[in-house]
Short mmCIF file of C-alpha atoms and ligand atoms in Angstrom, two decimals:
data_model
loop_
_atom_site.label_atom_id
_atom_site.label_comp_id
_atom_site.label_asym_id
_atom_site.label_seq_id
_atom_site.Cartn_x
_atom_site.Cartn_y
_atom_site.Cartn_z
CA MET U 1 0.00 0.00 0.00
CA THR U 2 1.25 3.50 -0.75
CA GLU U 3 1.66 5.97 2.10
CA PRO U 4 -1.05 8.62 2.41
CA LEU U 5 0.05 12.13 1.39
CA LEU U 6 -1.16 13.47 4.75
CA SER U 7 -1.54 11.56 7.98
CA VAL U 8 -2.96 13.24 11.09
CA ASN U 9 -2.53 11.17 14.26
CA ASP U 10 -4.16 11.88 17.62
CA LEU U 11 -4.04 15.64 17.02
CA SER U 12 -4.99 18.02 19.83
CA VAL U 13 -5.16 21.81 19.76
CA SER U 14 -5.69 23.99 22.83
CA TYR U 15 -6.01 27.71 23.32
CA GLY U 16 -5.16 28.23 26.97
CA ARG U 17 -7.73 26.17 28.81
CA VAL U 18 -10.01 25.74 25.79
CA GLN U 19 -9.37 22.37 24.13
CA ALA U 20 -10.59 22.93 20.58
CA VAL U 21 -9.42 19.61 19.04
CA ARG U 22 -9.18 16.30 20.91
CA GLY U 23 -7.41 13.25 19.55
CA VAL U 24 -8.31 13.65 15.87
CA SER U 25 -6.84 11.11 13.40
CA PHE U 26 -7.37 10.77 9.65
CA ASP U 27 -5.46 10.25 6.41
CA VAL U 28 -5.64 11.91 3.01
CA GLU U 29 -4.54 9.84 0.00
CA ALA U 30 -2.77 11.58 -2.86
CA GLY U 31 -5.20 12.78 -5.52
CA ALA U 32 -8.26 12.69 -3.25
CA LEU U 33 -10.69 15.34 -2.06
CA VAL U 34 -11.36 14.73 1.63
CA THR U 35 -13.67 16.90 3.70
CA LEU U 36 -14.02 17.74 7.39
CA VAL U 37 -17.51 18.98 8.14
CA GLY U 38 -19.09 20.28 11.31
CA ALA U 39 -20.94 23.18 12.88
CA ASN U 40 -19.50 26.53 13.84
CA GLY U 41 -16.86 26.04 16.54
CA ALA U 42 -16.47 22.28 15.99
CA GLY U 43 -12.71 22.70 15.52
CA LYS U 44 -12.39 22.62 11.73
CA SER U 45 -10.22 25.72 11.35
CA SER U 46 -8.05 24.65 14.29
CA ILE U 47 -7.27 21.36 12.55
CA ILE U 48 -6.24 22.86 9.24
CA ASN U 49 -4.37 25.69 10.93
CA ALA U 50 -2.43 23.05 12.88
CA ILE U 51 -1.62 21.15 9.67
CA SER U 52 -0.46 24.31 7.87
CA GLY U 53 1.70 25.43 10.79
CA ILE U 54 -0.34 28.49 11.71
CA VAL U 55 -1.34 27.02 15.08
CA ARG U 56 0.95 24.81 17.17
CA PRO U 57 -0.66 21.50 18.17
CA SER U 58 -0.74 20.62 21.86
CA GLY U 59 -0.46 16.93 21.03
CA GLY U 60 -0.26 14.38 18.24
CA ARG U 61 1.71 13.98 15.02
CA ILE U 62 1.25 15.23 11.49
CA LEU U 63 3.05 13.54 8.60
CA PHE U 64 3.12 15.10 5.13
CA ASP U 65 4.77 13.57 2.07
CA GLY U 66 6.78 11.19 4.24
CA ALA U 67 8.06 13.76 6.76
CA ASP U 68 7.02 14.79 10.27
CA ILE U 69 5.72 18.38 9.98
CA THR U 70 4.10 18.60 13.42
CA LYS U 71 6.21 21.61 14.43
CA THR U 72 6.99 23.03 10.99
CA LYS U 73 6.00 26.67 10.42
CA SER U 74 3.78 27.58 7.49
CA HIS U 75 6.40 29.50 5.48
CA ARG U 76 8.55 26.35 5.41
CA LEU U 77 5.63 24.18 4.29
CA VAL U 78 4.72 26.20 1.20
CA PRO U 79 7.94 25.31 -0.67
CA ARG U 80 7.37 21.69 0.29
CA GLY U 81 3.99 21.71 -1.43
CA LEU U 82 1.47 22.40 1.31
CA VAL U 83 -0.59 25.58 0.98
CA GLN U 84 -3.71 26.92 2.66
CA VAL U 85 -6.42 29.11 1.15
CA PRO U 86 -7.48 31.11 4.19
CA GLU U 87 -11.04 31.55 5.45
CA GLY U 88 -12.34 34.94 4.31
CA ARG U 89 -10.11 34.77 1.22
CA GLN U 90 -7.72 37.62 2.09
CA ILE U 91 -7.28 38.98 -1.39
CA LEU U 92 -6.02 42.56 -1.71
CA ALA U 93 -9.16 44.37 -2.81
CA THR U 94 -7.63 47.63 -4.05
CA MET U 95 -4.91 45.92 -6.08
CA THR U 96 -5.65 44.51 -9.52
CA ILE U 97 -6.22 40.85 -10.17
CA ALA U 98 -2.88 40.70 -11.97
CA GLU U 99 -1.10 42.33 -9.01
CA ASN U 100 -2.69 39.85 -6.60
CA LEU U 101 -1.38 36.99 -8.71
CA GLN U 102 2.05 38.59 -9.14
CA MET U 103 2.36 38.93 -5.37
CA GLY U 104 1.36 35.29 -4.99
CA ALA U 105 3.93 34.25 -7.59
CA ARG U 106 6.65 36.17 -5.76
CA THR U 107 5.72 34.65 -2.41
CA HIS U 108 5.78 31.18 -3.89
CA GLY U 109 8.90 31.75 -5.96
CA ALA U 110 7.01 30.67 -9.06
CA GLY U 111 8.23 31.86 -12.46
CA ALA U 112 5.65 34.64 -12.60
CA GLY U 113 4.80 35.05 -16.31
CA THR U 114 4.04 31.53 -17.45
CA ALA U 115 2.49 30.40 -14.17
CA ILE U 116 0.10 33.36 -14.17
CA ASP U 117 -0.78 32.88 -17.85
CA GLU U 118 -1.64 29.29 -17.02
CA MET U 119 -4.08 30.55 -14.35
CA TYR U 120 -5.68 32.93 -16.87
CA GLN U 121 -6.23 29.95 -19.16
CA ARG U 122 -7.64 27.83 -16.39
CA PHE U 123 -9.85 30.66 -15.07
CA PRO U 124 -10.71 32.93 -18.04
CA VAL U 125 -12.74 35.35 -15.87
CA LEU U 126 -9.51 36.33 -14.12
CA GLY U 127 -7.69 36.83 -17.42
CA GLU U 128 -10.43 38.99 -18.90
CA ARG U 129 -10.46 41.26 -15.84
CA ARG U 130 -6.78 41.18 -14.95
CA ARG U 131 -6.48 44.99 -14.92
CA LEU U 132 -9.46 45.55 -12.62
CA ALA U 133 -9.36 45.87 -8.84
CA ALA U 134 -9.78 42.51 -7.17
CA GLY U 135 -12.49 44.06 -4.98
CA SER U 136 -14.69 44.44 -8.08
CA LEU U 137 -14.99 40.66 -8.42
CA SER U 138 -18.02 38.84 -7.02
CA GLY U 139 -17.59 36.75 -3.87
CA GLY U 140 -17.25 33.55 -5.89
CA GLU U 141 -14.72 35.12 -8.26
CA GLN U 142 -12.69 36.42 -5.30
CA GLN U 143 -12.60 32.86 -4.01
CA MET U 144 -11.44 31.76 -7.46
CA LEU U 145 -8.64 34.36 -7.31
CA ALA U 146 -7.57 33.19 -3.84
CA ILE U 147 -7.45 29.59 -5.08
CA ALA U 148 -5.58 30.55 -8.28
CA ARG U 149 -3.05 32.45 -6.18
CA ALA U 150 -2.50 29.39 -4.00
CA MET U 151 -2.13 27.20 -7.11
CA LEU U 152 0.85 29.28 -8.22
CA ALA U 153 2.85 27.38 -5.59
CA ARG U 154 2.09 24.18 -7.56
CA PRO U 155 1.08 22.52 -4.30
CA LYS U 156 0.78 18.82 -3.66
CA LEU U 157 -1.85 19.52 -1.00
CA MET U 158 -4.22 22.47 -0.77
CA LEU U 159 -6.11 23.13 2.47
CA MET U 160 -9.32 25.10 2.02
CA ASP U 161 -11.17 26.74 4.90
CA GLU U 162 -14.87 27.19 4.10
CA PRO U 163 -14.58 28.42 0.52
CA SER U 164 -18.37 28.54 0.16
CA MET U 165 -18.93 30.72 3.22
CA GLY U 166 -21.30 33.62 2.61
CA LEU U 167 -21.90 32.74 -1.05
CA ALA U 168 -25.26 32.27 -2.79
CA PRO U 169 -26.06 28.64 -3.80
CA LYS U 170 -25.39 29.23 -7.51
CA ILE U 171 -22.00 30.76 -6.72
CA VAL U 172 -21.24 27.86 -4.37
CA ASN U 173 -21.52 25.58 -7.41
CA GLU U 174 -18.99 27.75 -9.23
CA VAL U 175 -16.57 27.46 -6.32
CA PHE U 176 -16.93 23.68 -6.35
CA ALA U 177 -16.19 23.73 -10.08
CA VAL U 178 -12.96 25.58 -9.25
CA ILE U 179 -12.13 22.86 -6.69
CA ASP U 180 -12.62 20.27 -9.45
CA GLU U 181 -10.08 22.22 -11.54
CA VAL U 182 -7.59 22.08 -8.67
CA LEU U 183 -8.04 18.29 -8.43
CA ALA U 184 -7.78 17.92 -12.20
CA GLY U 185 -4.43 19.72 -12.01
CA GLY U 186 -3.16 16.92 -9.76
CA THR U 187 -3.41 18.73 -6.40
CA THR U 188 -4.87 16.86 -3.43
CA VAL U 189 -7.49 18.83 -1.45
CA LEU U 190 -8.50 18.85 2.21
CA LEU U 191 -11.69 20.89 2.43
CA VAL U 192 -13.22 22.19 5.65
CA GLU U 193 -16.89 23.13 5.35
CA GLN U 194 -19.99 24.01 7.33
CA ASN U 195 -21.96 23.27 4.17
CA ALA U 196 -21.78 19.54 4.95
CA ARG U 197 -24.10 18.22 2.28
CA ARG U 198 -22.41 20.09 -0.58
CA ALA U 199 -18.91 19.20 0.65
CA LEU U 200 -19.79 15.50 1.00
CA GLN U 201 -21.30 15.48 -2.49
CA ALA U 202 -17.96 16.66 -3.87
CA ALA U 203 -15.61 14.60 -1.69
CA ARG U 204 -14.58 10.97 -1.80
CA GLU U 205 -14.37 10.67 1.97
CA GLY U 206 -15.67 12.69 4.88
CA HIS U 207 -15.22 13.13 8.62
CA ILE U 208 -17.86 14.70 10.82
CA LEU U 209 -16.57 16.82 13.68
CA GLN U 210 -18.39 17.72 16.83
CA ASN U 211 -16.88 19.52 19.84
CA GLY U 212 -13.34 18.92 18.62
CA GLU U 213 -13.75 15.19 17.97
CA ILE U 214 -14.45 13.10 14.89
CA VAL U 215 -17.81 11.44 15.52
CA ARG U 216 -18.27 9.72 12.14
CA SER U 217 -16.01 8.92 9.20
CA GLY U 218 -16.60 7.16 5.94
CA ALA U 219 -17.09 7.24 2.22
CA SER U 220 -19.09 10.39 1.46
CA ALA U 221 -21.76 8.39 -0.35
CA ASP U 222 -22.34 6.27 2.78
CA LEU U 223 -22.52 9.31 5.06
CA LEU U 224 -25.01 11.00 2.74
CA ALA U 225 -27.14 7.84 2.62
CA ASP U 226 -27.32 7.49 6.41
CA ASP U 227 -30.62 8.84 7.78
CA ASP U 228 -29.23 9.38 11.30
CA ILE U 229 -26.43 11.53 9.92
CA ILE U 230 -28.80 13.52 7.78
CA GLN U 231 -31.02 14.17 10.79
CA ALA U 232 -28.16 15.06 13.14
CA TYR U 233 -25.78 17.03 10.93
CA LEU U 234 -27.12 17.77 7.50
CA GLY U 235 -30.66 19.04 8.09
CA THR U 236 -33.53 17.71 6.08
CA GLY U 237 -33.21 20.05 3.07
P1 ATP J 301 -15.82 28.21 12.45
O1 ATP J 301 -16.69 27.64 11.42
O2 ATP J 301 -16.49 29.23 13.31
O3 ATP J 301 -14.47 28.66 11.95
P2 ATP J 301 -14.52 25.86 13.43
O4 ATP J 301 -15.21 24.53 13.34
O5 ATP J 301 -13.50 26.15 12.40
O6 ATP J 301 -15.58 27.00 13.47
P3 ATP J 301 -12.52 26.58 15.34
O7 ATP J 301 -12.42 27.95 14.77
O8 ATP J 301 -11.43 25.63 15.12
O9 ATP J 301 -13.88 25.90 14.86
O10 ATP J 301 -12.79 26.73 16.90
C1 ATP J 301 -12.93 25.64 17.79
C2 ATP J 301 -13.03 26.14 19.22
O11 ATP J 301 -11.83 26.81 19.60
C3 ATP J 301 -14.16 27.14 19.43
O12 ATP J 301 -14.71 26.90 20.71
C4 ATP J 301 -13.44 28.47 19.40
O13 ATP J 301 -14.12 29.41 20.16
C5 ATP J 301 -12.10 28.14 20.00
N1 ATP J 301 -11.03 28.99 19.47
C6 ATP J 301 -10.66 29.10 18.17
N2 ATP J 301 -9.61 29.95 18.04
C7 ATP J 301 -9.33 30.39 19.29
C8 ATP J 301 -8.34 31.30 19.84
N3 ATP J 301 -7.44 31.90 19.04
N4 ATP J 301 -8.38 31.51 21.16
C9 ATP J 301 -9.28 30.89 21.96
N5 ATP J 301 -10.22 30.03 21.53
C10 ATP J 301 -10.24 29.79 20.21
#
């Protein structure tokens, strides 16, 4: 059996006396889309911030691409192929789309010109509007820009923190189409979402988080077909 690209083992995260994540373990195979779903405050952001080195775990081990990265800071992980698209997108609204991508290319050390042209081909909306302020894009397009910027690092693994947050249902579909593009480009994706049903529909495998613990794991199709799970976590809609 091949090693998973990412392996999270007995991970805990605490903020002072608040234990946000307790003994969470899961793997992500190369090429997969895996999702962690759960309500507000379940610990989703804490888990991906621990993986990407933004938050220091209080316990457990994280292995990425064959190496122990439990204590590795985020700026050292990017060149190794692990990037995070932050919650709330964090694009620079007054700068143009092109400038946002150029900054991303510089941060990632990517050969700017060709890498950015490739993004314009992949996401034509960004190419057509490259000279406009990024703040003029719709919420979904801003998410697309944030993802394109992260792709400039040519990551092996992309962590996404609630990319559908605050977006209308039609736009959510567009964001999931962008995630499909990321997967098609050969990047593995770990997606954290409150929109559990939509995330499970897109993912191969899912883990349901509650109060910092994984309460159910499985193939997404099985989780979506389970009436108890639908009642407890996914609503009836
Ligand atoms: P959300 O959807 O709101 O981002 P989440 O599932 O990502 O929720 P986390 O943000 O990981 O959850 O938060 C888990 C718990 O840790 C919550 O109780 C939260 O209040 C707490 N928490 C998160 N960040 C901090 C912090 N910097 N200091 C103290 N407590 C925190």
